Amino acid sequence: MALLNILHYPDKRLHKVAKPVAQVDDRIRKLAADMIETMYDAPGVGLAATQVDVHERVVVIDVSEDKEGLMVLINPEIISYSDEQKTYEEGCLSVPGVYDEVERPSTVRVRALNLEGEPFEFDAEGLLAVCVQHEIDHLNGRVFVQHLSMLKQTRLKAKLRKEQRELERV
Ligand code: ZN
């Protein structure tokens, strides 16, 4: 297994739309294993292949505190959303140090393939529902800060550009 490099916003590659996985084979299983290691090392509660510059629909998630809630979702789709919305303070391994409130449906039903290529479905609520929606957004080229107001996005980009300039000066 290997640790993968995580792209940082505003890297344009974070906005590519990922392609469906055509076949769940050893190449995809190796990618998932590396993504799991990278997520736990970060540490984070979820990682989409887009964040490691692989533009295929693979997501790994573990919202538990004891590494016992690992899920690998291949070609995940949300097949139903609750009407009820909930606001949660989100963060992202691709936007380090930035946390902000995003409103999303509070419960979703998800369909995906597992590492054997078999379909399965589950209902997600709470942090898992937030995480699944956040990671599927990544596969669609969307970073959570794009849910924020234009003013906040403009300020954030200016701040990140300033930090980048300071890093280059060192
Ligand atoms: Zn993220």
PDB file of C-alpha atoms and ligand atoms in Angstrom:
ATOM      1  CA  MET A   1       0.000   0.000   0.000  1.00  0.00           C
ATOM      2  CA  ALA A   2       1.058   3.569  -0.485  1.00  0.00           C
ATOM      3  CA  LEU A   3       0.123   7.016   0.755  1.00  0.00           C
ATOM      4  CA  LEU A   4      -1.311   9.147  -2.037  1.00  0.00           C
ATOM      5  CA  ASN A   5      -0.825  12.877  -2.534  1.00  0.00           C
ATOM      6  CA  ILE A   6      -3.996  14.889  -1.767  1.00  0.00           C
ATOM      7  CA  LEU A   7      -4.815  17.808  -4.093  1.00  0.00           C
ATOM      8  CA  HIS A   8      -5.518  21.137  -2.414  1.00  0.00           C
ATOM      9  CA  TYR A   9      -8.226  23.637  -3.383  1.00  0.00           C
ATOM     10  CA  PRO A  10      -8.153  25.737  -5.608  1.00  0.00           C
ATOM     11  CA  ASP A  11      -6.392  23.097  -7.775  1.00  0.00           C
ATOM     12  CA  LYS A  12      -8.367  22.854 -11.033  1.00  0.00           C
ATOM     13  CA  ARG A  13      -8.088  19.044 -11.050  1.00  0.00           C
ATOM     14  CA  LEU A  14     -10.546  19.002  -8.114  1.00  0.00           C
ATOM     15  CA  HIS A  15     -13.211  20.171 -10.568  1.00  0.00           C
ATOM     16  CA  LYS A  16     -12.915  17.266 -13.042  1.00  0.00           C
ATOM     17  CA  VAL A  17     -15.965  14.992 -13.205  1.00  0.00           C
ATOM     18  CA  ALA A  18     -14.984  11.371 -12.430  1.00  0.00           C
ATOM     19  CA  LYS A  19     -15.893   8.533 -14.801  1.00  0.00           C
ATOM     20  CA  PRO A  20     -17.806   5.438 -13.643  1.00  0.00           C
ATOM     21  CA  VAL A  21     -15.646   2.397 -12.843  1.00  0.00           C
ATOM     22  CA  ALA A  22     -16.197  -0.049 -15.731  1.00  0.00           C
ATOM     23  CA  GLN A  23     -14.850  -3.100 -13.937  1.00  0.00           C
ATOM     24  CA  VAL A  24     -14.058  -3.696 -10.257  1.00  0.00           C
ATOM     25  CA  ASP A  25     -10.695  -5.443 -10.628  1.00  0.00           C
ATOM     26  CA  ASP A  26      -7.353  -5.601  -8.796  1.00  0.00           C
ATOM     27  CA  ARG A  27      -6.406  -2.139 -10.069  1.00  0.00           C
ATOM     28  CA  ILE A  28      -9.503  -0.639  -8.385  1.00  0.00           C
ATOM     29  CA  ARG A  29      -8.944  -2.734  -5.223  1.00  0.00           C
ATOM     30  CA  LYS A  30      -5.350  -1.425  -5.037  1.00  0.00           C
ATOM     31  CA  LEU A  31      -6.594   2.155  -5.499  1.00  0.00           C
ATOM     32  CA  ALA A  32      -9.170   1.662  -2.707  1.00  0.00           C
ATOM     33  CA  ALA A  33      -6.513   0.169  -0.379  1.00  0.00           C
ATOM     34  CA  ASP A  34      -4.203   3.151  -0.982  1.00  0.00           C
ATOM     35  CA  MET A  35      -7.084   5.594  -0.469  1.00  0.00           C
ATOM     36  CA  ILE A  36      -8.006   3.893   2.843  1.00  0.00           C
ATOM     37  CA  GLU A  37      -4.422   4.190   4.066  1.00  0.00           C
ATOM     38  CA  THR A  38      -4.274   7.840   2.963  1.00  0.00           C
ATOM     39  CA  MET A  39      -7.598   8.672   4.671  1.00  0.00           C
ATOM     40  CA  TYR A  40      -6.569   7.100   8.001  1.00  0.00           C
ATOM     41  CA  ASP A  41      -3.122   8.704   7.838  1.00  0.00           C
ATOM     42  CA  ALA A  42      -4.490  12.232   7.203  1.00  0.00           C
ATOM     43  CA  PRO A  43      -6.653  11.592   9.341  1.00  0.00           C
ATOM     44  CA  GLY A  44     -10.022  12.127   7.690  1.00  0.00           C
ATOM     45  CA  VAL A  45     -13.508  10.586   7.671  1.00  0.00           C
ATOM     46  CA  GLY A  46     -13.771  10.300   3.893  1.00  0.00           C
ATOM     47  CA  LEU A  47     -11.784  10.504   0.681  1.00  0.00           C
ATOM     48  CA  ALA A  48     -12.855  10.563  -2.964  1.00  0.00           C
ATOM     49  CA  ALA A  49     -10.554   9.373  -5.785  1.00  0.00           C
ATOM     50  CA  THR A  50     -10.797  12.870  -7.318  1.00  0.00           C
ATOM     51  CA  GLN A  51      -8.846  14.213  -4.315  1.00  0.00           C
ATOM     52  CA  VAL A  52      -5.882  11.972  -5.182  1.00  0.00           C
ATOM     53  CA  ASP A  53      -6.068  12.935  -8.881  1.00  0.00           C
ATOM     54  CA  VAL A  54      -7.719   9.696 -10.028  1.00  0.00           C
ATOM     55  CA  HIS A  55     -10.888  10.602 -11.898  1.00  0.00           C
ATOM     56  CA  GLU A  56     -12.919   7.419 -11.361  1.00  0.00           C
ATOM     57  CA  ARG A  57     -15.939   7.004  -9.089  1.00  0.00           C
ATOM     58  CA  VAL A  58     -14.406   5.499  -5.937  1.00  0.00           C
ATOM     59  CA  VAL A  59     -15.030   6.753  -2.379  1.00  0.00           C
ATOM     60  CA  VAL A  60     -13.803   5.510   1.011  1.00  0.00           C
ATOM     61  CA  ILE A  61     -15.520   6.559   4.247  1.00  0.00           C
ATOM     62  CA  ASP A  62     -15.147   5.828   7.947  1.00  0.00           C
ATOM     63  CA  VAL A  63     -17.051   8.117  10.307  1.00  0.00           C
ATOM     64  CA  SER A  64     -16.427   5.914  13.366  1.00  0.00           C
ATOM     65  CA  GLU A  65     -13.926   6.809  16.078  1.00  0.00           C
ATOM     66  CA  ASP A  66     -12.374   3.328  16.211  1.00  0.00           C
ATOM     67  CA  LYS A  67     -11.796   2.536  12.497  1.00  0.00           C
ATOM     68  CA  GLU A  68     -14.685   0.063  12.569  1.00  0.00           C
ATOM     69  CA  GLY A  69     -17.008   1.810  10.137  1.00  0.00           C
ATOM     70  CA  LEU A  70     -15.022   1.452   6.922  1.00  0.00           C
ATOM     71  CA  MET A  71     -17.054   1.603   3.704  1.00  0.00           C
ATOM     72  CA  VAL A  72     -15.797   1.445   0.129  1.00  0.00           C
ATOM     73  CA  LEU A  73     -18.286   2.815  -2.387  1.00  0.00           C
ATOM     74  CA  ILE A  74     -17.730   2.243  -6.096  1.00  0.00           C
ATOM     75  CA  ASN A  75     -19.970   4.159  -8.516  1.00  0.00           C
ATOM     76  CA  PRO A  76     -22.046   5.507  -5.578  1.00  0.00           C
ATOM     77  CA  GLU A  77     -25.401   7.097  -6.350  1.00  0.00           C
ATOM     78  CA  ILE A  78     -27.935   8.764  -4.099  1.00  0.00           C
ATOM     79  CA  ILE A  79     -31.290   7.247  -4.979  1.00  0.00           C
ATOM     80  CA  SER A  80     -33.415   9.242  -2.549  1.00  0.00           C
ATOM     81  CA  TYR A  81     -33.095  12.301  -0.331  1.00  0.00           C
ATOM     82  CA  SER A  82     -35.131  13.319   2.714  1.00  0.00           C
ATOM     83  CA  ASP A  83     -37.073  16.592   2.513  1.00  0.00           C
ATOM     84  CA  GLU A  84     -35.659  17.465   5.910  1.00  0.00           C
ATOM     85  CA  GLN A  85     -32.413  19.457   5.695  1.00  0.00           C
ATOM     86  CA  LYS A  86     -29.694  19.704   8.285  1.00  0.00           C
ATOM     87  CA  THR A  87     -26.761  22.075   8.707  1.00  0.00           C
ATOM     88  CA  TYR A  88     -23.389  20.631   9.609  1.00  0.00           C
ATOM     89  CA  GLU A  89     -19.962  22.204   9.957  1.00  0.00           C
ATOM     90  CA  GLU A  90     -17.886  20.555   7.228  1.00  0.00           C
ATOM     91  CA  GLY A  91     -14.182  20.384   6.600  1.00  0.00           C
ATOM     92  CA  CYS A  92     -12.170  18.739   3.823  1.00  0.00           C
ATOM     93  CA  LEU A  93      -8.703  17.219   3.436  1.00  0.00           C
ATOM     94  CA  SER A  94      -8.426  19.258   0.213  1.00  0.00           C
ATOM     95  CA  VAL A  95      -9.172  22.542   2.040  1.00  0.00           C
ATOM     96  CA  PRO A  96      -7.058  22.249   5.205  1.00  0.00           C
ATOM     97  CA  GLY A  97      -7.962  24.489   8.118  1.00  0.00           C
ATOM     98  CA  VAL A  98     -11.296  25.646   6.668  1.00  0.00           C
ATOM     99  CA  TYR A  99     -14.577  24.656   8.324  1.00  0.00           C
ATOM    100  CA  ASP A 100     -17.974  26.068   7.461  1.00  0.00           C
ATOM    101  CA  GLU A 101     -21.651  25.267   7.684  1.00  0.00           C
ATOM    102  CA  VAL A 102     -23.345  23.528   4.757  1.00  0.00           C
ATOM    103  CA  GLU A 103     -27.034  22.612   4.568  1.00  0.00           C
ATOM    104  CA  ARG A 104     -27.885  19.248   2.986  1.00  0.00           C
ATOM    105  CA  PRO A 105     -30.686  16.642   3.132  1.00  0.00           C
ATOM    106  CA  SER A 106     -30.437  14.954   6.549  1.00  0.00           C
ATOM    107  CA  THR A 107     -31.037  11.375   5.305  1.00  0.00           C
ATOM    108  CA  VAL A 108     -30.136   9.744   1.992  1.00  0.00           C
ATOM    109  CA  ARG A 109     -30.459   6.279   0.468  1.00  0.00           C
ATOM    110  CA  VAL A 110     -27.298   5.201  -1.357  1.00  0.00           C
ATOM    111  CA  ARG A 111     -26.611   2.537  -3.970  1.00  0.00           C
ATOM    112  CA  ALA A 112     -23.042   1.468  -4.799  1.00  0.00           C
ATOM    113  CA  LEU A 113     -20.837  -1.493  -5.733  1.00  0.00           C
ATOM    114  CA  ASN A 114     -18.547  -3.185  -3.204  1.00  0.00           C
ATOM    115  CA  LEU A 115     -14.975  -4.406  -3.828  1.00  0.00           C
ATOM    116  CA  GLU A 116     -16.344  -7.609  -5.373  1.00  0.00           C
ATOM    117  CA  GLY A 117     -18.352  -5.545  -7.856  1.00  0.00           C
ATOM    118  CA  GLU A 118     -21.655  -6.479  -6.176  1.00  0.00           C
ATOM    119  CA  PRO A 119     -24.400  -3.863  -5.759  1.00  0.00           C
ATOM    120  CA  PHE A 120     -25.642  -2.900  -2.297  1.00  0.00           C
ATOM    121  CA  GLU A 121     -27.859  -0.203  -0.797  1.00  0.00           C
ATOM    122  CA  PHE A 122     -28.006   1.512   2.579  1.00  0.00           C
ATOM    123  CA  ASP A 123     -29.665   4.424   4.376  1.00  0.00           C
ATOM    124  CA  ALA A 124     -27.346   7.078   5.775  1.00  0.00           C
ATOM    125  CA  GLU A 125     -28.131   9.676   8.417  1.00  0.00           C
ATOM    126  CA  GLY A 126     -26.139  12.042  10.638  1.00  0.00           C
ATOM    127  CA  LEU A 127     -22.441  12.409   9.849  1.00  0.00           C
ATOM    128  CA  LEU A 128     -22.510   9.456   7.424  1.00  0.00           C
ATOM    129  CA  ALA A 129     -25.192  11.208   5.310  1.00  0.00           C
ATOM    130  CA  VAL A 130     -23.106  14.398   5.273  1.00  0.00           C
ATOM    131  CA  CYS A 131     -19.962  12.493   4.346  1.00  0.00           C
ATOM    132  CA  VAL A 132     -21.552  10.471   1.510  1.00  0.00           C
ATOM    133  CA  GLN A 133     -22.954  13.649  -0.063  1.00  0.00           C
ATOM    134  CA  HIS A 134     -19.661  15.531   0.402  1.00  0.00           C
ATOM    135  CA  GLU A 135     -17.654  12.708  -1.251  1.00  0.00           C
ATOM    136  CA  ILE A 136     -20.088  12.253  -4.163  1.00  0.00           C
ATOM    137  CA  ASP A 137     -19.822  16.032  -4.708  1.00  0.00           C
ATOM    138  CA  HIS A 138     -16.045  15.513  -5.124  1.00  0.00           C
ATOM    139  CA  LEU A 139     -16.668  12.891  -7.831  1.00  0.00           C
ATOM    140  CA  ASN A 140     -18.812  15.499  -9.588  1.00  0.00           C
ATOM    141  CA  GLY A 141     -15.981  18.055  -9.389  1.00  0.00           C
ATOM    142  CA  ARG A 142     -17.537  20.017  -6.534  1.00  0.00           C
ATOM    143  CA  VAL A 143     -15.665  21.080  -3.380  1.00  0.00           C
ATOM    144  CA  PHE A 144     -17.760  21.856  -0.257  1.00  0.00           C
ATOM    145  CA  VAL A 145     -16.740  25.520  -0.217  1.00  0.00           C
ATOM    146  CA  GLN A 146     -18.745  25.903  -3.458  1.00  0.00           C
ATOM    147  CA  HIS A 147     -21.854  25.557  -1.281  1.00  0.00           C
ATOM    148  CA  LEU A 148     -20.850  28.759   0.559  1.00  0.00           C
ATOM    149  CA  SER A 149     -21.826  32.316  -0.425  1.00  0.00           C
ATOM    150  CA  MET A 150     -19.865  33.976  -3.263  1.00  0.00           C
ATOM    151  CA  LEU A 151     -18.480  36.483  -0.759  1.00  0.00           C
ATOM    152  CA  LYS A 152     -17.076  33.692   1.428  1.00  0.00           C
ATOM    153  CA  GLN A 153     -15.638  31.883  -1.611  1.00  0.00           C
ATOM    154  CA  THR A 154     -13.922  35.054  -2.870  1.00  0.00           C
ATOM    155  CA  ARG A 155     -12.446  35.754   0.566  1.00  0.00           C
ATOM    156  CA  LEU A 156     -11.266  32.167   0.907  1.00  0.00           C
ATOM    157  CA  LYS A 157      -9.544  32.175  -2.513  1.00  0.00           C
ATOM    158  CA  ALA A 158      -7.801  35.470  -1.674  1.00  0.00           C
ATOM    159  CA  LYS A 159      -6.624  34.037   1.659  1.00  0.00           C
ATOM    160  CA  LEU A 160      -5.329  30.818   0.043  1.00  0.00           C
ATOM    161  CA  ARG A 161      -3.530  32.769  -2.703  1.00  0.00           C
ATOM    162  CA  LYS A 162      -1.858  34.943  -0.054  1.00  0.00           C
ATOM    163  CA  GLU A 163      -0.732  31.862   1.877  1.00  0.00           C
ATOM    164  CA  GLN A 164       0.602  30.344  -1.341  1.00  0.00           C
ATOM    165  CA  ARG A 165       2.634  33.496  -2.078  1.00  0.00           C
ATOM    166  CA  GLU A 166       4.070  33.438   1.449  1.00  0.00           C
ATOM    167  CA  LEU A 167       5.065  29.795   1.041  1.00  0.00           C
ATOM    168  CA  GLU A 168       6.798  30.574  -2.267  1.00  0.00           C
ATOM    169  CA  ARG A 169       8.797  33.356  -0.611  1.00  0.00           C
ATOM    170  CA  VAL A 170      10.233  31.027   2.034  1.00  0.00           C
TER     171      VAL A 170
HETATM  172 ZN    ZN B   1     -13.649  16.785   0.858  1.00  0.00          ZN
END
